Short mmCIF file of C-alpha atoms in Angstrom, two decimals:
data_model
loop_
_atom_site.label_atom_id
_atom_site.label_comp_id
_atom_site.label_asym_id
_atom_site.label_seq_id
_atom_site.Cartn_x
_atom_site.Cartn_y
_atom_site.Cartn_z
CA MET A 1 -26.19 -4.94 10.62
CA ALA A 2 -24.58 -8.56 11.67
CA THR A 3 -23.27 -8.49 8.40
CA ILE A 4 -20.64 -4.57 9.02
CA HIS A 5 -20.06 -6.42 11.71
CA ALA A 6 -18.43 -9.05 10.64
CA ALA A 7 -16.69 -7.37 8.16
CA LEU A 8 -15.20 -5.20 11.08
CA GLN A 9 -14.12 -8.17 12.85
CA SER A 10 -12.07 -10.02 9.83
CA VAL A 11 -10.40 -6.21 8.94
CA VAL A 12 -8.81 -6.83 12.74
CA LYS A 13 -8.74 -9.26 12.54
CA TYR A 14 -6.11 -9.05 9.27
CA PHE A 15 -4.53 -5.65 11.34
CA ASN A 16 -3.91 -7.85 14.89
CA PRO A 17 -3.68 -11.79 14.25
CA SER A 18 -5.50 -13.28 17.20
CA LYS A 19 -1.74 -14.86 18.94
CA ALA A 20 -4.50 -17.93 19.30
CA VAL A 21 -3.49 -18.46 15.48
CA ARG A 22 -0.67 -16.33 15.14
CA HIS A 23 2.21 -17.43 12.65
CA THR A 24 4.40 -15.38 10.89
CA ASP A 25 5.56 -15.97 6.97
CA ASP A 26 6.19 -12.79 5.39
CA SER A 27 9.26 -10.39 6.35
CA ARG A 28 8.08 -8.07 9.15
CA ILE A 29 9.45 -4.81 6.85
CA SER A 30 6.93 -5.89 4.10
CA ALA A 31 4.36 -5.40 6.68
CA ILE A 32 4.83 -1.34 6.42
CA GLN A 33 3.82 -2.45 2.16
CA TYR A 34 0.11 -4.52 2.64
CA LYS A 35 -0.82 -3.57 5.76
CA GLY A 36 0.27 0.23 6.50
CA VAL A 37 0.17 1.42 2.70
CA PHE A 38 -2.54 -0.70 2.51
CA GLY A 39 -4.38 0.82 5.16
CA VAL A 40 -3.51 4.45 3.91
CA LEU A 41 -5.10 3.82 1.25
CA VAL A 42 -8.18 2.63 1.37
CA THR A 43 -7.75 4.63 4.64
CA CYS A 44 -7.83 8.36 2.19
CA ALA A 45 -10.04 6.09 -0.55
CA ILE A 46 -12.87 6.20 1.28
CA LEU A 47 -13.18 9.77 2.61
CA SER A 48 -11.90 10.76 -0.58
CA GLY A 49 -14.88 8.54 -1.89
CA LEU A 50 -17.17 10.48 1.16
CA GLN A 51 -16.27 14.18 0.25
CA SER A 52 -17.03 13.55 -3.50
CA TRP A 53 -20.28 12.37 -3.17
CA PHE A 54 -21.86 14.33 -0.39
CA SER A 55 -19.19 17.65 -0.85
CA ARG A 56 -17.75 17.62 -4.66
CA ILE A 57 -18.99 21.01 -6.36
CA ASP A 58 -20.17 24.71 -5.53
CA CYS A 59 -21.06 26.52 -8.52
CA SER A 60 -22.14 29.80 -8.44
CA LYS A 61 -25.03 30.63 -10.80
CA PRO A 62 -24.94 34.99 -11.92
CA ASP A 63 -27.83 36.97 -11.16
CA SER A 64 -28.09 37.35 -15.17
CA SER A 65 -28.25 34.04 -15.80
CA ASP A 66 -31.68 30.86 -15.67
CA PHE A 67 -30.49 27.53 -15.67
CA ASP A 68 -30.20 25.38 -13.00
CA LYS A 69 -27.47 25.40 -10.22
CA LYS A 70 -27.31 21.96 -9.61
CA TYR A 71 -26.84 21.51 -13.13
CA ALA A 72 -24.44 23.40 -13.38
CA GLU A 73 -22.52 21.40 -10.66
CA GLU A 74 -23.30 18.62 -11.91
CA TRP A 75 -21.70 19.95 -15.75
CA CYS A 76 -19.00 21.12 -14.30
CA TYR A 77 -17.92 18.60 -12.25
CA ALA A 78 -17.70 15.61 -15.35
CA ASN A 79 -16.37 17.59 -17.76
CA SER A 80 -13.68 19.27 -15.97
CA THR A 81 -12.95 22.94 -14.31
CA PHE A 82 -9.79 25.00 -15.78
CA LEU A 83 -7.11 27.67 -14.39
CA VAL A 84 -6.95 29.79 -17.27
CA GLU A 85 -2.96 30.40 -17.82
CA ASP A 86 -1.27 33.46 -19.06
CA ALA A 87 1.62 35.12 -20.34
CA ASP A 88 3.58 34.93 -17.72
CA GLY A 89 3.22 32.29 -16.31
CA GLY A 90 0.17 32.21 -13.99
CA LEU A 91 -2.35 30.85 -13.18
CA ASP A 92 -6.00 32.32 -11.65
CA ILE A 93 -8.86 32.09 -12.96
CA GLY A 94 -11.47 35.53 -13.03
CA ASN A 95 -11.32 37.93 -16.22
CA PRO A 96 -9.41 35.54 -19.29
CA HIS A 97 -9.59 39.29 -21.14
CA SER A 98 -7.61 41.04 -18.52
CA ARG A 99 -4.38 39.78 -19.44
CA THR A 100 -2.69 37.63 -22.49
CA VAL A 101 -4.00 34.84 -22.47
CA VAL A 102 -1.84 32.07 -23.89
CA GLY A 103 -3.41 28.56 -22.29
CA GLN A 104 -5.65 27.16 -20.19
CA PHE A 105 -4.99 24.44 -17.51
CA PHE A 106 -7.81 21.96 -17.20
CA LEU A 107 -8.48 20.08 -14.06
CA ARG A 108 -9.46 16.42 -14.71
CA TYR A 109 -8.09 14.14 -11.73
CA TYR A 110 -10.10 14.56 -9.04
CA GLN A 111 -12.97 12.02 -10.74
CA TRP A 112 -10.91 9.67 -11.01
CA VAL A 113 -9.28 10.17 -7.49
CA THR A 114 -11.15 7.14 -5.18
CA LEU A 115 -10.88 4.82 -7.99
CA ALA A 116 -7.27 5.38 -8.32
CA LEU A 117 -6.31 4.35 -5.04
CA VAL A 118 -8.33 2.18 -5.17
CA LEU A 119 -6.05 0.15 -7.31
CA GLN A 120 -3.08 1.27 -5.87
CA ALA A 121 -3.91 -0.36 -2.43
CA ALA A 122 -4.75 -3.60 -4.88
CA CYS A 123 -1.25 -2.96 -6.03
CA PHE A 124 0.42 -2.70 -2.60
CA GLN A 125 -1.50 -6.22 -1.91
CA ALA A 126 -0.32 -7.65 -4.96
CA PRO A 127 2.99 -8.97 -4.18
CA ARG A 128 1.86 -9.98 -0.47
CA LEU A 129 -0.99 -12.61 -2.55
CA LEU A 130 1.50 -13.86 -4.72
CA TRP A 131 4.33 -14.69 -2.11
CA LYS A 132 0.99 -16.50 0.34
CA PHE A 133 -0.29 -18.42 -3.44
CA ALA A 134 4.02 -19.96 -3.18
CA GLU A 135 4.37 -19.99 0.18
CA ARG A 136 1.30 -22.35 0.64
CA GLY A 137 0.79 -22.05 3.80
CA ARG A 138 4.00 -24.23 5.11
CA VAL A 139 4.92 -21.73 7.61
CA ARG A 140 1.61 -22.51 9.28
CA LYS A 141 1.53 -26.10 8.47
CA MET A 142 4.01 -26.59 10.84
CA VAL A 143 2.94 -24.23 13.45
CA ASP A 144 0.20 -26.06 13.67
CA ARG A 145 1.89 -29.19 14.76
CA VAL A 146 3.09 -28.07 17.79
CA ALA A 147 0.35 -25.03 18.86
CA ASN A 148 -1.71 -25.53 21.87
CA LEU A 149 1.31 -26.99 23.89
CA GLU A 150 0.95 -24.99 27.23
CA PHE A 151 -1.11 -27.04 28.66
CA ALA A 152 0.92 -30.31 27.30
CA SER A 153 1.72 -32.93 29.49
CA ALA A 154 6.07 -32.85 29.52
CA GLN A 155 5.28 -36.47 26.85
CA GLU A 156 3.31 -34.77 25.05
CA ARG A 157 5.26 -31.81 23.64
CA THR A 158 8.63 -34.07 22.74
CA GLU A 159 6.80 -35.78 20.65
CA ALA A 160 5.07 -32.25 19.72
CA VAL A 161 8.50 -30.97 18.94
CA LYS A 162 10.42 -34.52 17.53
CA SER A 163 7.58 -34.60 14.92
CA LEU A 164 8.12 -30.97 13.96
CA ALA A 165 11.89 -31.22 13.60
CA LYS A 166 10.85 -34.83 11.74
CA TYR A 167 8.98 -32.97 9.09
CA TYR A 168 12.06 -30.24 8.73
CA LEU A 169 14.59 -32.59 7.92
CA ASP A 170 12.92 -34.37 6.24
CA GLU A 171 14.43 -35.05 2.50
CA ASP A 172 11.58 -34.79 0.26
CA ARG A 173 10.18 -31.52 2.53
CA ARG A 174 13.67 -29.90 1.74
CA GLU A 175 13.67 -30.41 -1.88
CA SER A 176 10.02 -29.81 -2.06
CA HIS A 177 10.63 -26.44 -0.53
CA GLN A 178 14.47 -25.67 -2.67
CA ASN A 179 12.97 -23.13 -4.16
CA TYR A 180 10.93 -20.93 -0.21
CA PHE A 181 13.65 -18.39 -0.62
CA LEU A 182 13.92 -17.93 -4.10
CA CYS A 183 9.96 -17.20 -4.48
CA PHE A 184 10.48 -15.30 -1.56
CA ALA A 185 13.26 -12.96 -2.95
CA SER A 186 11.04 -12.07 -5.95
CA CYS A 187 8.27 -10.60 -3.62
CA GLN A 188 10.83 -8.13 -1.95
CA LEU A 189 11.51 -6.98 -5.69
CA LEU A 190 7.87 -6.62 -6.24
CA TYR A 191 7.58 -4.58 -3.42
CA LEU A 192 10.77 -2.37 -4.81
CA ILE A 193 9.18 -2.14 -8.04
CA ASN A 194 5.99 -1.49 -7.08
CA VAL A 195 6.38 1.61 -4.86
CA ILE A 196 8.19 3.15 -7.68
CA VAL A 197 6.17 2.29 -10.02
CA GLN A 198 2.81 4.01 -7.67
CA ILE A 199 5.44 7.17 -7.32
CA SER A 200 5.47 7.39 -11.45
CA PHE A 201 1.64 7.00 -11.25
CA THR A 202 1.03 9.30 -8.91
CA GLN A 203 4.25 11.94 -10.37
CA ALA A 204 1.97 12.18 -13.41
CA PHE A 205 -1.87 11.56 -12.26
CA LEU A 206 -1.07 15.04 -10.85
CA HIS A 207 0.72 16.51 -13.14
CA ASP A 208 3.95 16.13 -12.11
CA ALA A 209 3.74 17.94 -9.21
CA PHE A 210 4.01 14.81 -6.36
CA LEU A 211 7.42 14.13 -5.63
CA GLY A 212 8.37 17.95 -4.89
CA MET A 213 4.72 17.92 -2.52
CA PHE A 214 6.25 17.94 0.45
CA PRO A 215 8.69 20.56 0.60
CA LEU A 216 6.06 22.55 -0.38
CA TRP A 217 3.87 22.28 1.60
CA LEU A 218 6.43 22.59 3.68
CA GLN A 219 7.61 25.88 2.64
CA GLY A 220 4.25 26.68 2.37
CA SER A 221 4.66 27.38 -0.77
CA PRO A 222 1.45 28.42 -3.41
CA SER A 223 2.49 26.78 -6.10
CA TRP A 224 -0.11 23.90 -5.22
CA ASN A 225 -2.91 25.88 -5.92
CA ARG A 226 -1.75 24.72 -9.75
CA VAL A 227 -2.48 20.99 -8.84
CA PHE A 228 -5.46 22.04 -5.99
CA PRO A 229 -6.80 24.63 -5.89
CA LYS A 230 -9.82 26.26 -4.36
CA ARG A 231 -11.48 27.75 -6.60
CA ALA A 232 -11.81 27.44 -10.67
CA GLN A 233 -14.11 28.29 -13.89
CA CYS A 234 -16.15 26.30 -15.55
CA SER A 235 -17.25 26.46 -18.95
CA LEU A 236 -21.20 25.85 -19.39
CA VAL A 237 -22.79 24.35 -22.37
CA ILE A 238 -26.57 24.95 -22.27
CA SER A 239 -28.84 23.62 -24.80
CA GLY A 240 -32.31 25.83 -25.73
CA ALA A 241 -35.83 24.39 -27.06
CA ALA A 242 -34.52 25.46 -30.68
CA GLY A 243 -31.63 23.39 -30.44
CA ASN A 244 -29.40 26.95 -30.00
CA THR A 245 -26.71 26.07 -26.88
CA GLN A 246 -25.15 29.23 -25.18
CA ARG A 247 -21.28 29.00 -23.51
CA GLN A 248 -21.02 30.56 -20.17
CA ASP A 249 -17.91 30.99 -17.74
CA VAL A 250 -18.99 30.27 -14.23
CA LEU A 251 -16.46 30.15 -10.57
CA CYS A 252 -16.92 27.20 -9.17
CA LEU A 253 -15.86 26.24 -5.37
CA LEU A 254 -13.66 23.01 -5.09
CA SER A 255 -14.06 22.12 -1.36
CA MET A 256 -12.61 18.89 -2.10
CA ASN A 257 -9.19 19.78 -2.89
CA VAL A 258 -8.67 21.20 1.28
CA LEU A 259 -8.99 16.91 1.66
CA PHE A 260 -6.87 15.72 -1.36
CA GLU A 261 -4.29 18.48 -0.98
CA LYS A 262 -4.40 16.93 2.75
CA MET A 263 -4.35 13.20 1.89
CA TYR A 264 -1.38 13.16 -1.16
CA VAL A 265 0.92 14.69 1.98
CA LEU A 266 0.79 12.01 4.03
CA ILE A 267 0.79 9.65 0.89
CA TRP A 268 3.90 11.20 0.33
CA LEU A 269 5.24 10.75 3.52
CA VAL A 270 3.98 7.02 3.29
CA PHE A 271 4.99 6.23 -0.49
CA ALA A 272 8.72 7.29 1.64
CA VAL A 273 8.47 5.36 4.20
CA ALA A 274 7.70 2.51 1.64
CA LEU A 275 10.29 3.18 -0.88
CA VAL A 276 13.17 3.12 1.81
CA SER A 277 11.84 0.13 3.88
CA ALA A 278 11.47 -1.79 0.63
CA ILE A 279 15.08 -1.21 -0.45
CA VAL A 280 16.62 -1.63 3.05
CA GLN A 281 14.63 -5.15 2.97
CA ASN A 282 16.31 -5.95 -0.84
CA LEU A 283 20.12 -5.48 0.86
CA LEU A 284 19.04 -7.32 3.60
CA VAL A 285 17.79 -10.12 1.11
CA GLY A 286 21.02 -9.52 -0.84
CA MET A 287 23.48 -9.34 2.36
CA THR A 288 21.60 -13.08 3.17
CA ILE A 289 22.80 -14.07 -0.70
CA MET A 290 25.71 -13.51 -0.43
CA SER A 291 26.52 -15.10 2.87
CA GLY A 292 24.50 -18.60 1.85
CA SER A 293 27.33 -20.46 1.74
CA GLU A 294 28.79 -19.50 4.77
CA THR A 295 25.85 -21.67 6.71
CA SER A 296 28.21 -24.08 8.16
CA LYS A 297 31.08 -24.17 10.06
CA ASP A 298 32.44 -27.68 8.43
CA GLY A 299 31.22 -30.13 6.66
CA LYS A 300 28.06 -30.90 9.00
CA GLY A 301 27.40 -28.30 11.03
CA LYS A 302 23.67 -27.38 11.26
CA GLN A 303 21.74 -29.36 9.40
CA TYR A 304 18.79 -26.87 10.06
CA ALA A 305 21.11 -24.18 8.19
CA GLN A 306 21.58 -26.31 4.75
CA ASN A 307 20.76 -24.14 2.28
CA LEU A 308 18.95 -20.68 1.16
CA SER A 309 15.10 -21.87 2.10
CA ASP A 310 16.04 -23.68 5.07
CA ARG A 311 16.88 -20.41 6.77
CA LEU A 312 14.30 -18.64 5.72
CA LEU A 313 11.83 -20.97 6.95
CA LEU A 314 13.87 -21.24 10.27
CA SER A 315 13.79 -17.03 10.41
CA PHE A 316 9.42 -17.85 10.59
CA LEU A 317 9.40 -21.07 12.67
CA GLU A 318 11.58 -18.58 15.42
CA GLN A 319 9.03 -15.42 15.14
CA SER A 320 5.89 -18.37 14.97
CA LEU A 321 7.03 -20.37 17.43
CA ASP A 322 7.36 -20.16 22.25
CA ARG A 323 10.98 -18.93 22.40
CA ALA A 324 11.05 -22.68 24.60
CA VAL A 325 9.57 -24.74 22.05
CA TYR A 326 11.54 -23.12 19.18
CA GLN A 327 15.13 -24.12 21.72
CA GLU A 328 13.31 -26.64 22.11
CA LEU A 329 13.34 -28.26 17.78
CA LEU A 330 17.13 -26.35 17.79
CA ARG A 331 18.40 -29.08 19.22
CA GLU A 332 16.28 -32.13 17.98
CA ILE A 333 17.31 -30.85 14.72
CA ASP A 334 21.20 -30.75 15.45
CA PRO A 335 22.27 -31.18 19.25
CA GLU A 336 25.46 -29.14 18.82
CA VAL A 337 23.15 -26.58 19.04
CA ARG A 338 23.79 -24.22 21.54
CA VAL A 339 20.68 -22.65 23.30
CA ALA A 340 22.71 -19.17 24.06
CA ARG A 341 23.45 -19.24 20.79
CA VAL A 342 19.06 -18.79 19.40
#
């Protein structure tokens, strides 16, 4: 029980960190990817896993058959079910001999839904982990220099802010951080690439039906039955005592598809939001790069904005520090900075 409680506390802390240790070292738009999308995918993975464990598939047993119903359900779940495709392009179950059959549409994806969602959730964490590795806790270390100043004396507060300003303006520090913005921009591009890859993967995983899923859902289209049928056939192979085998078609109810179709509608919406947010974030990064040369009015200007990395680091400090502390930091960095312009 203590282990479960600790795990839940870690999850809560990840999605809602304590203000006492709060610091911002990434874009808030990026949080849509590594918190929002990640959380939705993990939740869907847990739900699909529970559904598959407790209510996988329910197959009927003809009165004339003597096979075990449990065996039939395990066999059909492991070896896939199928729909019959007729000459008119329709997909159905029932008696395939009653019409011209041109093929069978096999449903193999549902054994892999939980694993696929877990892997996709991990992919949305990958750019974040790469950025954390490249960032190396720089913002946190700087924020720690001026942490817990609410009840400090004016002298202690001033000394702490001066220490932070001195560290920020240190040439060795600036030299070691010169690729800071480049790493950040690269990770933002990875977010966009990852969303596109995950959408493409889901499209292939669901037999090219994912992209049009939400519009079809709004229209109430029955074409969803091709991807998420509620019932399907299964060819059961039974081995006799003498080594002979019998093949018998059984009808199976796929109640788990009721959950899966709702899950993937939600995932469609989440991926759409993730794609738009990633595009917006990369446009903002591009605009920052284009305006990077306009960081000062004259030759000296604002020392804290001499390059893109300094500007990015300062923006993180602005989001992480108390406003009064941040304003005092600006005054220490550059006396010409006016508080009203912060």
